[in-house]
Amino acid sequence: MTIPPNSLWVSEMTALNRRLEDRLTATDHRLGRLAQLLAAVTQLHVALDEAGVRTAIKEIAANLLGSEECALFRGPAPHQLELMDGIGVDPARHVALAADSAVVRQALSQGRPTVAPRDPVLACIPLVRHDTVTGALVLFGLLPQKSAIEPEDYELFDLLSIHAALALHHAELRALGRTEAW
Amino acid sequence: MTQTKRILLADDSQTALTMHRMILSGAGYEILTARDGQEAIEVATAHRPDLILMDVVMPRKTGFEAVRALRRQDPTKDIPVIMVTTRAEEKVVEICFQCGASDYVNKPVDGAELLAKVRSILGN
């Protein structure tokens, strides 16, 4: 075996180390995103009542999405939205913003999370159960250190869309004191 | 045999605790938890973790108050603390270091950044 000159070997090992460090960072990042998704679905479904589910949704918005200006609504259509809870919400202002928002209208009609950075509503995540929109989580703003919704946030949006709706429904059934097969 | 490093997570958000626990236990660290600043002081005093990840806004005592208290007592004064903040403004960062924190991360916490900071303090 031919042993390459030292400087060439060192530079190759340095480059290899750099690639391995980059892979480790990428793996750690992905671990963090998976932990976010698992934490979110866990907290939604361990909540025993509607108040607990609402708390879990707010914690997800603040800690995982980076929004401290958001509102949780019940209702299938923009002008039928009923404010359930929120963070940093002025009911008079934010309910009107949501009702008049093209982002909210599109999200509720299509049943898909919708993002529009230049709309007064930053993002709308419809809560969907059995293909029926039952409510929405509307984000009005992000923490200063987060400049925009990121592509990876859509995984959490999709999770919330299904599991927040389901968790609220199960909480409602528990309150009514009966069970229903899903 | 290398002893497993212990990290105390102090946060009033169960969602944040669950996520940070998953990231850090997945990387091989042993995890302790506390739900407010006062409990963080009690757990840190009783168990002497190798590192504390401390949320700022918590009931009973804030993260800043808890760190100042930890720095005043011999058993815990040298435990490194990473603050978890929702605000990245210079003034908040300044307060973090003034109260005795070793570093900080902003919410929403990035797993790679968190692990890099933990490893820089505790080693791999």
PDB file of C-alpha atoms in Angstrom:
ATOM      1  CA  MET A   1       0.000   0.000   0.000  1.00  0.00           C
ATOM      2  CA  THR A   2       1.319   3.423  -0.911  1.00  0.00           C
ATOM      3  CA  ILE A   3       1.205   5.899   1.978  1.00  0.00           C
ATOM      4  CA  PRO A   4       0.303   9.348   0.657  1.00  0.00           C
ATOM      5  CA  PRO A   5       2.344  12.367   1.693  1.00  0.00           C
ATOM      6  CA  ASN A   6       1.388  13.630   5.173  1.00  0.00           C
ATOM      7  CA  SER A   7      -0.161  16.923   4.081  1.00  0.00           C
ATOM      8  CA  LEU A   8      -2.478  15.156   1.621  1.00  0.00           C
ATOM      9  CA  TRP A   9      -3.528  12.631   4.251  1.00  0.00           C
ATOM     10  CA  VAL A  10      -4.186  15.391   6.785  1.00  0.00           C
ATOM     11  CA  SER A  11      -6.296  17.407   4.364  1.00  0.00           C
ATOM     12  CA  GLU A  12      -8.316  14.312   3.411  1.00  0.00           C
ATOM     13  CA  MET A  13      -8.908  13.457   7.069  1.00  0.00           C
ATOM     14  CA  THR A  14      -9.884  17.068   7.767  1.00  0.00           C
ATOM     15  CA  ALA A  15     -12.395  16.993   4.938  1.00  0.00           C
ATOM     16  CA  LEU A  16     -13.754  13.648   6.166  1.00  0.00           C
ATOM     17  CA  ASN A  17     -14.126  15.023   9.706  1.00  0.00           C
ATOM     18  CA  ARG A  18     -15.973  18.030   8.356  1.00  0.00           C
ATOM     19  CA  ARG A  19     -18.390  15.805   6.409  1.00  0.00           C
ATOM     20  CA  LEU A  20     -18.992  13.656   9.477  1.00  0.00           C
ATOM     21  CA  GLU A  21     -19.619  16.738  11.625  1.00  0.00           C
ATOM     22  CA  ASP A  22     -22.100  18.028   9.053  1.00  0.00           C
ATOM     23  CA  ARG A  23     -23.876  14.666   9.076  1.00  0.00           C
ATOM     24  CA  LEU A  24     -23.965  14.650  12.870  1.00  0.00           C
ATOM     25  CA  THR A  25     -25.456  18.157  12.894  1.00  0.00           C
ATOM     26  CA  ALA A  26     -28.054  17.165  10.307  1.00  0.00           C
ATOM     27  CA  THR A  27     -28.922  14.052  12.329  1.00  0.00           C
ATOM     28  CA  ASP A  28     -29.229  16.064  15.543  1.00  0.00           C
ATOM     29  CA  HIS A  29     -31.468  18.543  13.756  1.00  0.00           C
ATOM     30  CA  ARG A  30     -33.693  15.746  12.467  1.00  0.00           C
ATOM     31  CA  LEU A  31     -33.775  14.176  15.943  1.00  0.00           C
ATOM     32  CA  GLY A  32     -34.972  17.526  17.273  1.00  0.00           C
ATOM     33  CA  ARG A  33     -37.768  17.757  14.683  1.00  0.00           C
ATOM     34  CA  LEU A  34     -38.901  14.177  15.380  1.00  0.00           C
ATOM     35  CA  ALA A  35     -38.861  14.904  19.120  1.00  0.00           C
ATOM     36  CA  GLN A  36     -41.076  17.942  18.436  1.00  0.00           C
ATOM     37  CA  LEU A  37     -43.627  15.844  16.547  1.00  0.00           C
ATOM     38  CA  LEU A  38     -43.645  13.098  19.165  1.00  0.00           C
ATOM     39  CA  ALA A  39     -43.912  15.583  22.037  1.00  0.00           C
ATOM     40  CA  ALA A  40     -46.807  17.344  20.306  1.00  0.00           C
ATOM     41  CA  VAL A  41     -48.865  14.218  19.653  1.00  0.00           C
ATOM     42  CA  THR A  42     -48.133  12.894  23.146  1.00  0.00           C
ATOM     43  CA  GLN A  43     -49.251  16.074  24.901  1.00  0.00           C
ATOM     44  CA  LEU A  44     -52.415  16.373  22.813  1.00  0.00           C
ATOM     45  CA  HIS A  45     -53.575  12.883  23.660  1.00  0.00           C
ATOM     46  CA  VAL A  46     -52.637  12.664  27.360  1.00  0.00           C
ATOM     47  CA  ALA A  47     -54.805  15.697  28.106  1.00  0.00           C
ATOM     48  CA  LEU A  48     -57.924  14.560  29.982  1.00  0.00           C
ATOM     49  CA  ASP A  49     -60.275  17.445  29.206  1.00  0.00           C
ATOM     50  CA  GLU A  50     -60.796  20.308  26.776  1.00  0.00           C
ATOM     51  CA  ALA A  51     -58.849  22.735  28.946  1.00  0.00           C
ATOM     52  CA  GLY A  52     -55.878  20.358  28.909  1.00  0.00           C
ATOM     53  CA  VAL A  53     -56.049  19.985  25.122  1.00  0.00           C
ATOM     54  CA  ARG A  54     -56.224  23.765  24.679  1.00  0.00           C
ATOM     55  CA  THR A  55     -53.194  24.154  26.945  1.00  0.00           C
ATOM     56  CA  ALA A  56     -51.306  21.564  24.906  1.00  0.00           C
ATOM     57  CA  ILE A  57     -52.171  23.371  21.635  1.00  0.00           C
ATOM     58  CA  LYS A  58     -50.979  26.705  23.060  1.00  0.00           C
ATOM     59  CA  GLU A  59     -47.759  25.137  24.352  1.00  0.00           C
ATOM     60  CA  ILE A  60     -47.141  23.607  20.923  1.00  0.00           C
ATOM     61  CA  ALA A  61     -47.698  26.974  19.257  1.00  0.00           C
ATOM     62  CA  ALA A  62     -45.377  28.807  21.661  1.00  0.00           C
ATOM     63  CA  ASN A  63     -42.630  26.241  22.237  1.00  0.00           C
ATOM     64  CA  LEU A  64     -42.527  24.308  18.956  1.00  0.00           C
ATOM     65  CA  LEU A  65     -43.812  26.740  16.307  1.00  0.00           C
ATOM     66  CA  GLY A  66     -42.489  29.912  17.905  1.00  0.00           C
ATOM     67  CA  SER A  67     -45.773  31.860  17.971  1.00  0.00           C
ATOM     68  CA  GLU A  68     -47.014  33.836  20.957  1.00  0.00           C
ATOM     69  CA  GLU A  69     -49.796  35.555  19.006  1.00  0.00           C
ATOM     70  CA  CYS A  70     -52.278  32.888  18.020  1.00  0.00           C
ATOM     71  CA  ALA A  71     -55.914  31.937  18.456  1.00  0.00           C
ATOM     72  CA  LEU A  72     -57.784  28.653  18.597  1.00  0.00           C
ATOM     73  CA  PHE A  73     -61.235  28.713  17.027  1.00  0.00           C
ATOM     74  CA  ARG A  74     -64.178  26.344  16.879  1.00  0.00           C
ATOM     75  CA  GLY A  75     -66.316  26.350  13.738  1.00  0.00           C
ATOM     76  CA  PRO A  76     -66.279  25.312  10.083  1.00  0.00           C
ATOM     77  CA  ALA A  77     -66.400  28.647   8.281  1.00  0.00           C
ATOM     78  CA  PRO A  78     -64.698  32.069   8.645  1.00  0.00           C
ATOM     79  CA  HIS A  79     -67.803  33.957   9.769  1.00  0.00           C
ATOM     80  CA  GLN A  80     -68.835  31.147  12.117  1.00  0.00           C
ATOM     81  CA  LEU A  81     -65.557  31.013  14.040  1.00  0.00           C
ATOM     82  CA  GLU A  82     -65.926  30.983  17.834  1.00  0.00           C
ATOM     83  CA  LEU A  83     -62.847  31.935  19.821  1.00  0.00           C
ATOM     84  CA  MET A  84     -61.889  29.123  22.221  1.00  0.00           C
ATOM     85  CA  ASP A  85     -58.476  30.220  23.482  1.00  0.00           C
ATOM     86  CA  GLY A  86     -55.305  31.972  22.484  1.00  0.00           C
ATOM     87  CA  ILE A  87     -51.998  33.604  23.337  1.00  0.00           C
ATOM     88  CA  GLY A  88     -51.559  37.378  23.027  1.00  0.00           C
ATOM     89  CA  VAL A  89     -55.071  37.671  21.579  1.00  0.00           C
ATOM     90  CA  ASP A  90     -57.336  40.726  21.601  1.00  0.00           C
ATOM     91  CA  PRO A  91     -60.709  39.075  20.919  1.00  0.00           C
ATOM     92  CA  ALA A  92     -62.272  42.073  19.189  1.00  0.00           C
ATOM     93  CA  ARG A  93     -59.339  42.544  16.809  1.00  0.00           C
ATOM     94  CA  HIS A  94     -58.199  39.001  16.154  1.00  0.00           C
ATOM     95  CA  VAL A  95     -61.638  37.473  15.619  1.00  0.00           C
ATOM     96  CA  ALA A  96     -62.343  40.121  12.976  1.00  0.00           C
ATOM     97  CA  LEU A  97     -58.953  39.575  11.331  1.00  0.00           C
ATOM     98  CA  ALA A  98     -59.570  35.843  11.127  1.00  0.00           C
ATOM     99  CA  ALA A  99     -63.121  36.249   9.788  1.00  0.00           C
ATOM    100  CA  ASP A 100     -61.954  38.564   6.993  1.00  0.00           C
ATOM    101  CA  SER A 101     -58.764  36.691   6.122  1.00  0.00           C
ATOM    102  CA  ALA A 102     -58.208  35.116   2.690  1.00  0.00           C
ATOM    103  CA  VAL A 103     -55.722  32.740   4.328  1.00  0.00           C
ATOM    104  CA  VAL A 104     -58.354  31.488   6.773  1.00  0.00           C
ATOM    105  CA  ARG A 105     -60.963  31.254   4.026  1.00  0.00           C
ATOM    106  CA  GLN A 106     -58.668  29.137   1.851  1.00  0.00           C
ATOM    107  CA  ALA A 107     -57.514  26.921   4.711  1.00  0.00           C
ATOM    108  CA  LEU A 108     -61.058  26.192   5.892  1.00  0.00           C
ATOM    109  CA  SER A 109     -62.458  25.583   2.398  1.00  0.00           C
ATOM    110  CA  GLN A 110     -59.614  23.276   1.367  1.00  0.00           C
ATOM    111  CA  GLY A 111     -59.005  21.669   4.746  1.00  0.00           C
ATOM    112  CA  ARG A 112     -55.253  22.240   4.343  1.00  0.00           C
ATOM    113  CA  PRO A 113     -52.790  24.405   6.333  1.00  0.00           C
ATOM    114  CA  THR A 114     -52.219  27.694   4.520  1.00  0.00           C
ATOM    115  CA  VAL A 115     -49.422  30.204   4.962  1.00  0.00           C
ATOM    116  CA  ALA A 116     -49.202  33.759   3.594  1.00  0.00           C
ATOM    117  CA  PRO A 117     -46.398  35.922   5.021  1.00  0.00           C
ATOM    118  CA  ARG A 118     -47.888  39.247   3.925  1.00  0.00           C
ATOM    119  CA  ASP A 119     -51.468  38.669   5.090  1.00  0.00           C
ATOM    120  CA  PRO A 120     -52.427  39.937   8.572  1.00  0.00           C
ATOM    121  CA  VAL A 121     -52.952  36.243   9.315  1.00  0.00           C
ATOM    122  CA  LEU A 122     -49.593  34.482   9.036  1.00  0.00           C
ATOM    123  CA  ALA A 123     -50.915  30.927   8.881  1.00  0.00           C
ATOM    124  CA  CYS A 124     -54.126  28.992   9.387  1.00  0.00           C
ATOM    125  CA  ILE A 125     -54.144  25.338  10.418  1.00  0.00           C
ATOM    126  CA  PRO A 126     -57.642  23.864  10.014  1.00  0.00           C
ATOM    127  CA  LEU A 127     -58.623  21.192  12.515  1.00  0.00           C
ATOM    128  CA  VAL A 128     -60.002  18.315  10.470  1.00  0.00           C
ATOM    129  CA  ARG A 129     -61.815  15.189  11.630  1.00  0.00           C
ATOM    130  CA  HIS A 130     -63.264  12.689   9.179  1.00  0.00           C
ATOM    131  CA  ASP A 131     -62.743  15.218   6.342  1.00  0.00           C
ATOM    132  CA  THR A 132     -64.812  17.834   8.211  1.00  0.00           C
ATOM    133  CA  VAL A 133     -63.322  21.109   9.373  1.00  0.00           C
ATOM    134  CA  THR A 134     -64.197  21.576  13.043  1.00  0.00           C
ATOM    135  CA  GLY A 135     -62.031  24.581  13.877  1.00  0.00           C
ATOM    136  CA  ALA A 136     -58.720  26.276  13.269  1.00  0.00           C
ATOM    137  CA  LEU A 137     -55.482  27.372  14.876  1.00  0.00           C
ATOM    138  CA  VAL A 138     -54.628  30.796  13.468  1.00  0.00           C
ATOM    139  CA  LEU A 139     -51.140  32.233  13.818  1.00  0.00           C
ATOM    140  CA  PHE A 140     -50.929  36.026  13.721  1.00  0.00           C
ATOM    141  CA  GLY A 141     -47.247  36.468  14.539  1.00  0.00           C
ATOM    142  CA  LEU A 142     -43.949  34.778  15.397  1.00  0.00           C
ATOM    143  CA  LEU A 143     -41.333  35.353  18.073  1.00  0.00           C
ATOM    144  CA  PRO A 144     -38.763  38.000  17.003  1.00  0.00           C
ATOM    145  CA  GLN A 145     -35.993  35.413  16.511  1.00  0.00           C
ATOM    146  CA  LYS A 146     -38.077  33.411  14.042  1.00  0.00           C
ATOM    147  CA  SER A 147     -38.369  35.369  10.806  1.00  0.00           C
ATOM    148  CA  ALA A 148     -40.786  33.098   8.909  1.00  0.00           C
ATOM    149  CA  ILE A 149     -42.633  29.826   8.834  1.00  0.00           C
ATOM    150  CA  GLU A 150     -40.142  27.144   7.807  1.00  0.00           C
ATOM    151  CA  PRO A 151     -40.757  24.203   5.437  1.00  0.00           C
ATOM    152  CA  GLU A 152     -40.310  21.783   8.361  1.00  0.00           C
ATOM    153  CA  ASP A 153     -43.151  23.497  10.259  1.00  0.00           C
ATOM    154  CA  TYR A 154     -45.592  21.953   7.788  1.00  0.00           C
ATOM    155  CA  GLU A 155     -45.016  18.535   9.394  1.00  0.00           C
ATOM    156  CA  LEU A 156     -46.240  19.995  12.684  1.00  0.00           C
ATOM    157  CA  PHE A 157     -49.132  21.758  10.910  1.00  0.00           C
ATOM    158  CA  ASP A 158     -50.289  18.444   9.397  1.00  0.00           C
ATOM    159  CA  LEU A 159     -49.991  16.727  12.784  1.00  0.00           C
ATOM    160  CA  LEU A 160     -51.973  19.471  14.540  1.00  0.00           C
ATOM    161  CA  SER A 161     -54.617  19.471  11.846  1.00  0.00           C
ATOM    162  CA  ILE A 162     -55.504  15.866  12.594  1.00  0.00           C
ATOM    163  CA  HIS A 163     -54.514  15.294  16.185  1.00  0.00           C
ATOM    164  CA  ALA A 164     -55.683  18.559  17.742  1.00  0.00           C
ATOM    165  CA  ALA A 165     -59.117  17.961  16.183  1.00  0.00           C
ATOM    166  CA  LEU A 166     -59.141  14.383  17.458  1.00  0.00           C
ATOM    167  CA  ALA A 167     -57.970  15.325  20.947  1.00  0.00           C
ATOM    168  CA  LEU A 168     -60.663  18.012  21.252  1.00  0.00           C
ATOM    169  CA  HIS A 169     -63.295  15.551  20.049  1.00  0.00           C
ATOM    170  CA  HIS A 170     -62.191  12.910  22.566  1.00  0.00           C
ATOM    171  CA  ALA A 171     -62.217  15.498  25.343  1.00  0.00           C
ATOM    172  CA  GLU A 172     -65.761  16.436  24.371  1.00  0.00           C
ATOM    173  CA  LEU A 173     -66.832  12.779  24.454  1.00  0.00           C
ATOM    174  CA  ARG A 174     -65.226  12.259  27.869  1.00  0.00           C
ATOM    175  CA  ALA A 175     -67.139  15.266  29.113  1.00  0.00           C
ATOM    176  CA  LEU A 176     -70.321  13.717  27.787  1.00  0.00           C
ATOM    177  CA  GLY A 177     -69.375  10.494  29.539  1.00  0.00           C
ATOM    178  CA  ARG A 178     -69.415   8.117  26.587  1.00  0.00           C
ATOM    179  CA  THR A 179     -67.000   6.584  24.093  1.00  0.00           C
ATOM    180  CA  GLU A 180     -67.149   6.267  20.350  1.00  0.00           C
ATOM    181  CA  ALA A 181     -65.143   4.126  18.024  1.00  0.00           C
ATOM    182  CA  TRP A 182     -62.924   6.257  15.747  1.00  0.00           C
TER     183      TRP A 182
ATOM    184  CA  MET B   1     -16.328   3.508  32.659  1.00  0.00           C
ATOM    185  CA  THR B   2     -17.617   6.985  31.929  1.00  0.00           C
ATOM    186  CA  GLN B   3     -20.417   8.087  34.244  1.00  0.00           C
ATOM    187  CA  THR B   4     -23.627   9.208  32.533  1.00  0.00           C
ATOM    188  CA  LYS B   5     -24.019  12.968  32.744  1.00  0.00           C
ATOM    189  CA  ARG B   6     -27.213  14.265  34.338  1.00  0.00           C
ATOM    190  CA  ILE B   7     -29.184  17.205  33.064  1.00  0.00           C
ATOM    191  CA  LEU B   8     -31.951  18.978  34.974  1.00  0.00           C
ATOM    192  CA  LEU B   9     -34.734  20.339  32.739  1.00  0.00           C
ATOM    193  CA  ALA B  10     -36.681  23.176  34.373  1.00  0.00           C
ATOM    194  CA  ASP B  11     -39.763  24.291  32.421  1.00  0.00           C
ATOM    195  CA  ASP B  12     -43.434  24.845  33.233  1.00  0.00           C
ATOM    196  CA  SER B  13     -44.426  23.614  29.753  1.00  0.00           C
ATOM    197  CA  GLN B  14     -44.933  19.845  29.691  1.00  0.00           C
ATOM    198  CA  THR B  15     -44.596  19.936  25.895  1.00  0.00           C
ATOM    199  CA  ALA B  16     -41.165  21.577  26.101  1.00  0.00           C
ATOM    200  CA  LEU B  17     -40.082  19.153  28.843  1.00  0.00           C
ATOM    201  CA  THR B  18     -41.189  16.168  26.765  1.00  0.00           C
ATOM    202  CA  MET B  19     -39.367  17.386  23.678  1.00  0.00           C
ATOM    203  CA  HIS B  20     -36.127  18.315  25.433  1.00  0.00           C
ATOM    204  CA  ARG B  21     -36.174  15.022  27.346  1.00  0.00           C
ATOM    205  CA  MET B  22     -36.506  13.070  24.090  1.00  0.00           C
ATOM    206  CA  ILE B  23     -33.624  14.937  22.460  1.00  0.00           C
ATOM    207  CA  LEU B  24     -31.247  14.712  25.407  1.00  0.00           C
ATOM    208  CA  SER B  25     -32.053  11.199  26.636  1.00  0.00           C
ATOM    209  CA  GLY B  26     -31.722  10.050  23.033  1.00  0.00           C
ATOM    210  CA  ALA B  27     -28.189  11.442  23.119  1.00  0.00           C
ATOM    211  CA  GLY B  28     -27.395   9.411  26.258  1.00  0.00           C
ATOM    212  CA  TYR B  29     -27.933  11.890  29.070  1.00  0.00           C
ATOM    213  CA  GLU B  30     -29.836  11.079  32.266  1.00  0.00           C
ATOM    214  CA  ILE B  31     -32.737  13.512  32.788  1.00  0.00           C
ATOM    215  CA  LEU B  32     -34.218  15.145  35.888  1.00  0.00           C
ATOM    216  CA  THR B  33     -37.148  17.553  35.668  1.00  0.00           C
ATOM    217  CA  ALA B  34     -38.643  20.487  37.549  1.00  0.00           C
ATOM    218  CA  ARG B  35     -41.854  22.406  36.776  1.00  0.00           C
ATOM    219  CA  ASP B  36     -40.968  25.776  38.269  1.00  0.00           C
ATOM    220  CA  GLY B  37     -38.041  27.834  39.548  1.00  0.00           C
ATOM    221  CA  GLN B  38     -38.410  26.823  43.174  1.00  0.00           C
ATOM    222  CA  GLU B  39     -38.546  23.115  42.320  1.00  0.00           C
ATOM    223  CA  ALA B  40     -35.475  23.597  40.100  1.00  0.00           C
ATOM    224  CA  ILE B  41     -33.519  24.903  43.098  1.00  0.00           C
ATOM    225  CA  GLU B  42     -34.690  21.988  45.272  1.00  0.00           C
ATOM    226  CA  VAL B  43     -33.912  19.302  42.681  1.00  0.00           C
ATOM    227  CA  ALA B  44     -30.528  20.832  41.813  1.00  0.00           C
ATOM    228  CA  THR B  45     -29.589  21.029  45.516  1.00  0.00           C
ATOM    229  CA  ALA B  46     -30.660  17.438  46.160  1.00  0.00           C
ATOM    230  CA  HIS B  47     -29.228  15.797  43.027  1.00  0.00           C
ATOM    231  CA  ARG B  48     -26.328  18.040  41.833  1.00  0.00           C
ATOM    232  CA  PRO B  49     -26.894  17.638  38.085  1.00  0.00           C
ATOM    233  CA  ASP B  50     -24.019  18.239  35.685  1.00  0.00           C
ATOM    234  CA  LEU B  51     -26.021  20.844  33.734  1.00  0.00           C
ATOM    235  CA  ILE B  52     -29.314  22.720  34.066  1.00  0.00           C
ATOM    236  CA  LEU B  53     -31.529  23.733  31.142  1.00  0.00           C
ATOM    237  CA  MET B  54     -33.623  26.520  32.646  1.00  0.00           C
ATOM    238  CA  ASP B  55     -36.704  28.162  31.150  1.00  0.00           C
ATOM    239  CA  VAL B  56     -37.008  31.861  31.976  1.00  0.00           C
ATOM    240  CA  VAL B  57     -40.737  32.388  32.516  1.00  0.00           C
ATOM    241  CA  MET B  58     -41.945  29.990  35.209  1.00  0.00           C
ATOM    242  CA  PRO B  59     -44.245  30.162  38.236  1.00  0.00           C
ATOM    243  CA  ARG B  60     -43.089  30.511  41.854  1.00  0.00           C
ATOM    244  CA  LYS B  61     -39.586  31.641  40.821  1.00  0.00           C
ATOM    245  CA  THR B  62     -38.491  32.737  37.360  1.00  0.00           C
ATOM    246  CA  GLY B  63     -35.485  31.147  35.698  1.00  0.00           C
ATOM    247  CA  PHE B  64     -33.409  34.244  36.440  1.00  0.00           C
ATOM    248  CA  GLU B  65     -34.346  34.168  40.141  1.00  0.00           C
ATOM    249  CA  ALA B  66     -33.599  30.439  40.324  1.00  0.00           C
ATOM    250  CA  VAL B  67     -30.141  30.839  38.762  1.00  0.00           C
ATOM    251  CA  ARG B  68     -29.266  33.691  41.127  1.00  0.00           C
ATOM    252  CA  ALA B  69     -30.323  31.496  44.072  1.00  0.00           C
ATOM    253  CA  LEU B  70     -28.258  28.558  42.788  1.00  0.00           C
ATOM    254  CA  ARG B  71     -25.208  30.794  42.444  1.00  0.00           C
ATOM    255  CA  ARG B  72     -25.508  31.868  46.082  1.00  0.00           C
ATOM    256  CA  GLN B  73     -25.225  28.363  47.568  1.00  0.00           C
ATOM    257  CA  ASP B  74     -22.064  26.266  47.663  1.00  0.00           C
ATOM    258  CA  PRO B  75     -23.486  22.911  46.476  1.00  0.00           C
ATOM    259  CA  THR B  76     -24.896  24.412  43.270  1.00  0.00           C
ATOM    260  CA  LYS B  77     -22.891  27.550  42.522  1.00  0.00           C
ATOM    261  CA  ASP B  78     -20.727  25.911  39.885  1.00  0.00           C
ATOM    262  CA  ILE B  79     -23.396  23.939  37.985  1.00  0.00           C
ATOM    263  CA  PRO B  80     -23.495  25.304  34.429  1.00  0.00           C
ATOM    264  CA  VAL B  81     -26.870  26.640  33.308  1.00  0.00           C
ATOM    265  CA  ILE B  82     -28.257  27.101  29.785  1.00  0.00           C
ATOM    266  CA  MET B  83     -31.219  29.523  29.778  1.00  0.00           C
ATOM    267  CA  VAL B  84     -34.137  28.870  27.421  1.00  0.00           C
ATOM    268  CA  THR B  85     -35.579  32.206  26.329  1.00  0.00           C
ATOM    269  CA  THR B  86     -38.472  33.301  24.170  1.00  0.00           C
ATOM    270  CA  ARG B  87     -36.804  36.643  23.490  1.00  0.00           C
ATOM    271  CA  ALA B  88     -33.477  37.054  21.696  1.00  0.00           C
ATOM    272  CA  GLU B  89     -33.033  40.765  22.383  1.00  0.00           C
ATOM    273  CA  GLU B  90     -29.626  41.928  23.587  1.00  0.00           C
ATOM    274  CA  LYS B  91     -31.040  43.047  26.930  1.00  0.00           C
ATOM    275  CA  VAL B  92     -32.459  39.598  27.665  1.00  0.00           C
ATOM    276  CA  VAL B  93     -29.204  37.904  26.684  1.00  0.00           C
ATOM    277  CA  GLU B  94     -27.348  40.326  28.952  1.00  0.00           C
ATOM    278  CA  ILE B  95     -29.601  39.454  31.883  1.00  0.00           C
ATOM    279  CA  CYS B  96     -29.000  35.739  31.220  1.00  0.00           C
ATOM    280  CA  PHE B  97     -25.254  36.145  31.643  1.00  0.00           C
ATOM    281  CA  GLN B  98     -25.541  38.681  34.470  1.00  0.00           C
ATOM    282  CA  CYS B  99     -27.561  36.278  36.607  1.00  0.00           C
ATOM    283  CA  GLY B 100     -24.903  33.607  36.149  1.00  0.00           C
ATOM    284  CA  ALA B 101     -25.988  31.524  33.158  1.00  0.00           C
ATOM    285  CA  SER B 102     -23.330  29.877  31.038  1.00  0.00           C
ATOM    286  CA  ASP B 103     -25.207  30.052  27.720  1.00  0.00           C
ATOM    287  CA  TYR B 104     -28.697  30.386  26.251  1.00  0.00           C
ATOM    288  CA  VAL B 105     -30.934  28.988  23.509  1.00  0.00           C
ATOM    289  CA  ASN B 106     -34.005  30.617  21.987  1.00  0.00           C
ATOM    290  CA  LYS B 107     -37.397  29.026  21.560  1.00  0.00           C
ATOM    291  CA  PRO B 108     -38.386  27.274  19.390  1.00  0.00           C
ATOM    292  CA  VAL B 109     -35.382  25.155  20.378  1.00  0.00           C
ATOM    293  CA  ASP B 110     -33.423  23.540  17.544  1.00  0.00           C
ATOM    294  CA  GLY B 111     -32.258  20.029  18.459  1.00  0.00           C
ATOM    295  CA  ALA B 112     -28.876  20.411  16.784  1.00  0.00           C
ATOM    296  CA  GLU B 113     -28.154  23.738  18.484  1.00  0.00           C
ATOM    297  CA  LEU B 114     -29.226  22.378  21.871  1.00  0.00           C
ATOM    298  CA  LEU B 115     -27.051  19.288  21.576  1.00  0.00           C
ATOM    299  CA  ALA B 116     -24.072  21.327  20.356  1.00  0.00           C
ATOM    300  CA  LYS B 117     -24.307  23.630  23.381  1.00  0.00           C
ATOM    301  CA  VAL B 118     -24.791  20.759  25.816  1.00  0.00           C
ATOM    302  CA  ARG B 119     -21.835  18.870  24.342  1.00  0.00           C
ATOM    303  CA  SER B 120     -19.660  21.989  24.457  1.00  0.00           C
ATOM    304  CA  ILE B 121     -20.260  22.155  28.219  1.00  0.00           C
ATOM    305  CA  LEU B 122     -20.400  18.477  29.136  1.00  0.00           C
ATOM    306  CA  GLY B 123     -18.342  16.890  26.392  1.00  0.00           C
ATOM    307  CA  ASN B 124     -19.545  14.066  24.139  1.00  0.00           C
TER     308      ASN B 124
END
